C-alpha positions in Angstrom: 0.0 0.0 0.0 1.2 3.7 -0.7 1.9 5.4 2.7 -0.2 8.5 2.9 1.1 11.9 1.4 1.7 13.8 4.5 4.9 14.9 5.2 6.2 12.6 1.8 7.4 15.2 -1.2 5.2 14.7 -4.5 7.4 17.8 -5.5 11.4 17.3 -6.1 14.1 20.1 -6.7 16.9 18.8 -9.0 19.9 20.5 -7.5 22.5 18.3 -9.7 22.9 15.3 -12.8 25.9 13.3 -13.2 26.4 11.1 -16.5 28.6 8.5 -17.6 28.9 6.2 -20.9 30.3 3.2 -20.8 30.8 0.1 -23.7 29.3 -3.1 -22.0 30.5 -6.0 -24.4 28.1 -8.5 -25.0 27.7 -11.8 -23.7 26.6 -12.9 -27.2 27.5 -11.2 -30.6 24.2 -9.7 -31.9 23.9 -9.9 -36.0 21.0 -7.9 -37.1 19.8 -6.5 -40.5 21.2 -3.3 -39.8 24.6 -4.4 -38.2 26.8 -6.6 -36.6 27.4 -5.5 -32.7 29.6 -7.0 -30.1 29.6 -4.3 -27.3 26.7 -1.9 -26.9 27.2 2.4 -25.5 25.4 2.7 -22.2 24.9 6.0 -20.3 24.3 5.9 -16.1 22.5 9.0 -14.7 22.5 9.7 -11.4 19.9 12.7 -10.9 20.6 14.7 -7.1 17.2 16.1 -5.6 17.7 19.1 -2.9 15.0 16.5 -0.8 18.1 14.0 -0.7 17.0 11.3 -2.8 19.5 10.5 -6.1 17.7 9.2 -8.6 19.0 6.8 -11.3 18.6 5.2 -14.7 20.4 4.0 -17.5 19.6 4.2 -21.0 21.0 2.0 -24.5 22.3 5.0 -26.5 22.7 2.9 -30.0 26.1 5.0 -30.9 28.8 6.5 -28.5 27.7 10.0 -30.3 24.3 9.2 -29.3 25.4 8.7 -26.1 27.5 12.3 -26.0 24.6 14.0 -27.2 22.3 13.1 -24.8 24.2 13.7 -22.0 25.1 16.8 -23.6 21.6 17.3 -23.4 20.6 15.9 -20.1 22.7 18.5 -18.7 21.7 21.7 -20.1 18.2 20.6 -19.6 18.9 19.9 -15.8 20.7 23.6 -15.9 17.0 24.7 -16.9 15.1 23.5 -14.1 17.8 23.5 -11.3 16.2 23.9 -7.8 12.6 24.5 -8.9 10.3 22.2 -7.4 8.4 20.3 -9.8 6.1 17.4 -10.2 7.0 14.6 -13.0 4.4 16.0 -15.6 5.2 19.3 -15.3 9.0 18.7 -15.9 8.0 16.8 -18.9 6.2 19.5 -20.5 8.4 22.3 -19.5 11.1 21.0 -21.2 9.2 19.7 -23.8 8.5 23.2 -25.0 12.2 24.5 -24.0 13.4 22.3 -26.7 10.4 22.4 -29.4 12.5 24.7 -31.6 15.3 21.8 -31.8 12.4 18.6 -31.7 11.5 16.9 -29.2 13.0 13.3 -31.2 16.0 11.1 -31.2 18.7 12.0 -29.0 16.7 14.8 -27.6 13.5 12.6 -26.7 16.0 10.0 -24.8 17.3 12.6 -22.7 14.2 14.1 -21.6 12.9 10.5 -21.0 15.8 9.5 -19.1 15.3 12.7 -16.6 11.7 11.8 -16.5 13.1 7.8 -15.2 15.5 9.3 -12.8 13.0 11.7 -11.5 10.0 8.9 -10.6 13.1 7.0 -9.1 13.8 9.6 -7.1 10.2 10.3 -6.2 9.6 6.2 -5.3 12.4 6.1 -3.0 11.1 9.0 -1.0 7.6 7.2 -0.5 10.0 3.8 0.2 8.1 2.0 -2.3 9.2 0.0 -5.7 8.1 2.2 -8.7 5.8 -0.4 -10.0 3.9 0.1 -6.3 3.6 3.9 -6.7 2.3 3.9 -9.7 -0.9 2.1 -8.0 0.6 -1.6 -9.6 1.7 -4.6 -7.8 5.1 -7.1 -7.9 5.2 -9.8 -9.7 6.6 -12.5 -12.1 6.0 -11.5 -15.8 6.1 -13.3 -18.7 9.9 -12.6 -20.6 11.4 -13.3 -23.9 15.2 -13.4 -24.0 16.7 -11.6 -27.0 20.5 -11.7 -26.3 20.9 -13.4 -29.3 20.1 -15.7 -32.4 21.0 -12.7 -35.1 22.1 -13.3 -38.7 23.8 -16.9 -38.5 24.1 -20.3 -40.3 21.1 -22.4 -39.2 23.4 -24.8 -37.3 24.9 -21.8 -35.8 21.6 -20.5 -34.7 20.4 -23.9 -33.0 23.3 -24.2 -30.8 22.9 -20.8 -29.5 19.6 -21.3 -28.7 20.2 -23.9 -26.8 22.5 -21.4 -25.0 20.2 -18.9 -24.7 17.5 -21.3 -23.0 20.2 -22.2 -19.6 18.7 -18.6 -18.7 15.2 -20.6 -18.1 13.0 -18.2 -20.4 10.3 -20.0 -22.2 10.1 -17.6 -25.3 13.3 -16.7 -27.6 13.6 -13.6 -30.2 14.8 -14.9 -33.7 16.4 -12.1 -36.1 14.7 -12.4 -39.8 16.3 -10.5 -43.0 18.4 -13.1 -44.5 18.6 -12.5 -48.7 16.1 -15.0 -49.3 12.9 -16.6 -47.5 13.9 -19.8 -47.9 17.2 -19.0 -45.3 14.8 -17.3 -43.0 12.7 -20.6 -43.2 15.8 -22.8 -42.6 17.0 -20.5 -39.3 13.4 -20.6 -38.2 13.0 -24.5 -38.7 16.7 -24.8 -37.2 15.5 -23.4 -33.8 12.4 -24.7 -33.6 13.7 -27.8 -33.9 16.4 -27.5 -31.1 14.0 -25.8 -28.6 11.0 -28.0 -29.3 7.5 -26.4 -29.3 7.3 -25.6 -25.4 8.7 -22.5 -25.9 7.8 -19.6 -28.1 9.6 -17.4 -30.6 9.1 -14.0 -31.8 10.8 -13.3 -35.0 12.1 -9.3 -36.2 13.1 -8.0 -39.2 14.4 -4.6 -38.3 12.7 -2.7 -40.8 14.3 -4.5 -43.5 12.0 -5.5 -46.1 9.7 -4.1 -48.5 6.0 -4.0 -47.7 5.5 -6.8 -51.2 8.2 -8.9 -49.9 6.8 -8.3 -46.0 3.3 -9.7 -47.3 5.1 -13.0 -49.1 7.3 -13.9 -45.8 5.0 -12.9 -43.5 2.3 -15.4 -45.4 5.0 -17.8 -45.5 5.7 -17.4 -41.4 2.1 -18.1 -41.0 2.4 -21.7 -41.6 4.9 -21.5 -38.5 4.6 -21.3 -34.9 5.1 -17.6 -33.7 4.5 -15.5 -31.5 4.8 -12.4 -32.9 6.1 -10.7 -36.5 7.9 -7.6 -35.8 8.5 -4.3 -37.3 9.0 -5.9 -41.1 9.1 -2.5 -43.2 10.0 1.0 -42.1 8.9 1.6 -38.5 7.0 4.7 -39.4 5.0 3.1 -42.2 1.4 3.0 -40.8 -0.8 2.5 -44.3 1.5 -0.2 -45.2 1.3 -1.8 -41.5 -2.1 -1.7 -41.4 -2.2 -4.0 -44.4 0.2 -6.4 -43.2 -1.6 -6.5 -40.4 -4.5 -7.0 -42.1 -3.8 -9.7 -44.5 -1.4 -11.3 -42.1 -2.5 -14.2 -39.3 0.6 -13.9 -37.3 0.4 -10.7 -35.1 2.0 -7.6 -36.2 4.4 -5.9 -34.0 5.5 -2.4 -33.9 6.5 0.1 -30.8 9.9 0.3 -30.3 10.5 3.7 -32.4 7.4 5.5 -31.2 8.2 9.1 -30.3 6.1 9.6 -27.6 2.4 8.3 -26.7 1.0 10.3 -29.5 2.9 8.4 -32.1 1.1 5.3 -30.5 -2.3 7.0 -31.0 -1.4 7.0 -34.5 -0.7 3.5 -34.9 -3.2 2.3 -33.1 -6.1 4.8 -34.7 -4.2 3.2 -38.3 -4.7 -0.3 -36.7 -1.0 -0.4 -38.1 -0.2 -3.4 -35.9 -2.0 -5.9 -33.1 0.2 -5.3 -30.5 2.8 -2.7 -29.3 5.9 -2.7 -27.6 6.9 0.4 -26.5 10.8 1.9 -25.8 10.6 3.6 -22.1 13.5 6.2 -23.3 11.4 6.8 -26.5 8.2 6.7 -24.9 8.7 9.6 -22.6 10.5 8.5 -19.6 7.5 6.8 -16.7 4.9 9.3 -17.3 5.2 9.2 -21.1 5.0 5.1 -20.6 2.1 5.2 -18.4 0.3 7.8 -21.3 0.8 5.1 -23.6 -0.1 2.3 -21.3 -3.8 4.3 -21.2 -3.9 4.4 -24.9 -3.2 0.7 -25.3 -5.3 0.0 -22.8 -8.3 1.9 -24.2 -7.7 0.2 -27.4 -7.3 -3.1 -26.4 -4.2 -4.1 -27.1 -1.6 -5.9 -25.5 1.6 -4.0 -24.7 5.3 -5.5 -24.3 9.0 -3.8 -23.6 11.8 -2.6 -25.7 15.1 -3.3 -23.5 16.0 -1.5 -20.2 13.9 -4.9 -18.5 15.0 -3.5 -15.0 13.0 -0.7 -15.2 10.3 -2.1 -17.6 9.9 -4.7 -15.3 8.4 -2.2 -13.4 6.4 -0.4 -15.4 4.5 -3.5 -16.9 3.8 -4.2 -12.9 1.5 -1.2 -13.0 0.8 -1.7 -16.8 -3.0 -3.3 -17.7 -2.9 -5.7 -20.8 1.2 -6.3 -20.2 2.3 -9.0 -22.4 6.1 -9.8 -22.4 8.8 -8.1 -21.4 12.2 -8.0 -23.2 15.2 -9.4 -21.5 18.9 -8.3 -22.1 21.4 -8.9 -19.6 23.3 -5.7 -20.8 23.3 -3.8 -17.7 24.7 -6.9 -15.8 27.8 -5.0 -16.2 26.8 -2.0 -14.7 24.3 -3.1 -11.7 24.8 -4.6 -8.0 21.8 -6.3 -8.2 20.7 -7.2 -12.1 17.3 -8.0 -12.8 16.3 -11.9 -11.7 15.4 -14.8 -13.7 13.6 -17.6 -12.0 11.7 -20.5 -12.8 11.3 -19.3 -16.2 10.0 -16.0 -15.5 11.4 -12.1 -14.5 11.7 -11.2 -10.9 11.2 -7.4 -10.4 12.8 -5.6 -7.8 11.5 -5.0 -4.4 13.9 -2.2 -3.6 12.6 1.8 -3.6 12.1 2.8 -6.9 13.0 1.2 -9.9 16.3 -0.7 -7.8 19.1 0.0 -9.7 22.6 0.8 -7.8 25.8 0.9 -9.4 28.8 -1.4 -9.2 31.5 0.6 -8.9 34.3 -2.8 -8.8 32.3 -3.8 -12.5 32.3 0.1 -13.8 35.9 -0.1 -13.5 37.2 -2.6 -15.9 34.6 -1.2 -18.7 35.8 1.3 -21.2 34.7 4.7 -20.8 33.1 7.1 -23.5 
C-alpha cells in the first residue's frame, strides 16, 4: 500500500545530474539486419534532488555519439530546471516546450525521458516503495522473452545458441529475420524450432528490412509456422502499409519500439497499423510518457510489451494493464549490483525503492569509458 502523502514530497528540486557512458561488451554477438554488434554504448544517470533522494537510470544509447549527445543534453536541460520544485508531468512539458524549436525526437527525446526515469526514481524512493507500487501496480513475475541473441547466422549456428540462450530458463526466444532470401529465413526458423521443441515460443524481427511486397510474401509464409509475434517488417513509421500487413497477415503484427512519444502510438493504433505494441521507455517519454501510452493501449485493447531497459520495464509492466512480455537483455549486468532476476522461467522485479538499480562501482571499473 502507498503510505499516505503527508509529510512525503510529491514535489522534487533537482539540484544536480551526473552522466557517464560506458561500452558493455556482449555476452553474445548480436547480427542484425542493420549491423553486426559486439559491445553496446550505455549511459548511467545519477539525478541529485535538494530533498536527498538521487535518482538513477540507465539508457541503451545505440552509438557512442548518441550517447555524448544526450548527455550533452541531459545536462543543459537539468541547468534549466535547477532547484525548482516540480512534479514529474510538469518537468515533462516544461522542457518539452524548452526544446520544441530543436524537436523533441532522437537524441533529444532519450534525454528528456531519461530525466523523466530518474526523476520517478527519485520520487519512489522518498515514498519507500518499488516504482511499480507507486504507480498504483503490484510485484510480480512476468512473462519474458530473451533476445540476447540468435542474429544473422548459419542455421546450425543459430540452433546451438539457442540452446545457450535457453540455460537462462525463459520459455520464449527472439529470432532475427532479414536473410537474402525466405527460404534461409525458413531454414533459421526450422533450425531453432527444432532444437528448442514447441514448449517455448519465438518472436521473429526483421528490423525494418523489407519491402511492404516482400513483408506480405514472408509474412504469409511465417504463418504456416509457430510464432508469437512478426515484428516491425518495413520502415517503423510506415502505418498505411502496417495496417495491411496486419491485415492480411495471421501472425500478429508488432511495432512500438520507435514510437516518439504516446502520440505516435495514438497513430498507430487509430491506423490499426499493428496488433500489439511494444513500447521503448526512453522513446516513450521516460515513466509518465509510458504510463500515457499504457492508457492508450489499454483503451484500445491491445496488448503491450517492452523494448530493453527490463530492469526498469519490469516495473512499469507491474503497474501496466494488458502487459504481455517483457524484453530481456542482460546488458546492464555490467553496470548493476543487483541485475534484474530470472527464476523459474519467468522475470523477478525488484523489491527495492524505486526502480532498484545501484551501481557497481568494482564492475564500472574494468569497462571502457566514452
Amino acid at each position: 500500500m502507498i503510505p499516505p502523502l503527508t509529510g512525503v514530497p510529491i514535489r522534487l528540486s533537482l539540484r544536480n545530474v551526473r552522466t557517464r557512458a560506458v561500452r558493455v561488451p556482449l555476452t553474445f554477438t548480436l547480427g542484425t539486419s542493420a549491423a553486426i554488434i559486439r559491445a553496446v554504448p550505455m549511459l548511467m544517470v545519477d539525478l541529485e534532488t535538494e530533498e536527498g533522494t538521487t535518482g538513477r537510470t540507465y539508457l541503451f544509447c545505440y552509438t557512442p555519439s548518441g550517447a555524448r549527445a544526450i548527455a550533452g543534453h541531459i545536462q543543459e536541460a537539468v541547468d534549466l530546471v535547477r532547484g525548482k520544485p516540480t512534479t514529474s508531468l510538469d518537468l515533462a512539458l516544461l522542457l518539452q516546450r524548452r526544446f520544441s524549436l530543436l524537436g523533441v525526437t532522437g537524441t533529444v527525446r532519450m534525454a528528456l525521458s531519461a530525466i523523466d526515469m530518474a526523476f520517478w526514481d527519485a520520487l519512489a524512493q522518498s515514498f519507500g516503495q518499488p516504482l511499480a507500487c507507486l504507480l498504483g501496480g503490484s510485484l510480480k513475475p512476468l512473462s519474458a522473452y530473451d533476445s540476447r541473441g540468435l542474429g544473422l547466422m548459419a542455421p546450425a549456428e543459430l540452433a546451438d545458441e539457442a540452446e545457450r540462450l535457453l540455460a537462462k530458463g525463459l520459455k520464449a526466444l527472439k529470432l532475427r529475420l532479414g536473410h537474402p532470401s525466405l527460404a534461409e529465413d525458413l531454414s533459421a526458423l526450422d533450425a531453432v524450432r527444432r532444437r528448442v521443441g514447441s514448449a517455448v515460443s519465438i518472436v521473429v524481427d526483421y528490423n525494418q528490412t523489407l519491402t511492404t511486397a516482400e513483408a506480405l510474401r514472408r509474412g504469409h509464409a511465417l504463418d504456416e509456422h509457430d510464432i508469437l509475434w512478426l515484428e516491425e517488417p518495413i520502415a517503423h513509421e510506415d502505418y498505411r502499409n502496417y495496417a495491411r500487413l496486419a491485415r492480411e497477415l495471421r501472425t500478429p503484427v508488432q511495432i512500438g519500439e520507435n514510437f516518439n512519444g504516446p502520440t505516435s502510438m495514438s497513430q498507430a493504433l487509430e491506423a490499426v497499423a499493428c496488433d500489439c505494441v511494444m513500447p521503448d521507455v526512453a522513446r516513450i517519454g521516460g515513466v509518465t510518457g509510458w504510463m500515457q501510452a499504457a492508457a492508450i493501449a489499454r483503451a484500445a485493447d491491445v496488448e503491450i510489451s517492452s523494448h530493453l531497459m527490463p530492469e526498469i520495464s519490469a516495473q512499469l509492466l507491474c503497474a501496466t494493464p494488458g502487459a504481455h512480455f517483457l524484453e530481456y537483455v542482460d546488458w546492464a549486468d555490467a553496470l548493476l549490483e543487483e541485475p534484474l532476476q530470472i527464476l523459474d522461467g519467468m522475470a523477478i522485479p525488484s523489491n527495492r525503492p524505486g526502480a532498484g538499480l545501484s551501481w557497481d562501482e568494482k564492475r564500472l571499473a574494468v569497462l571502457e569509458m566514452l
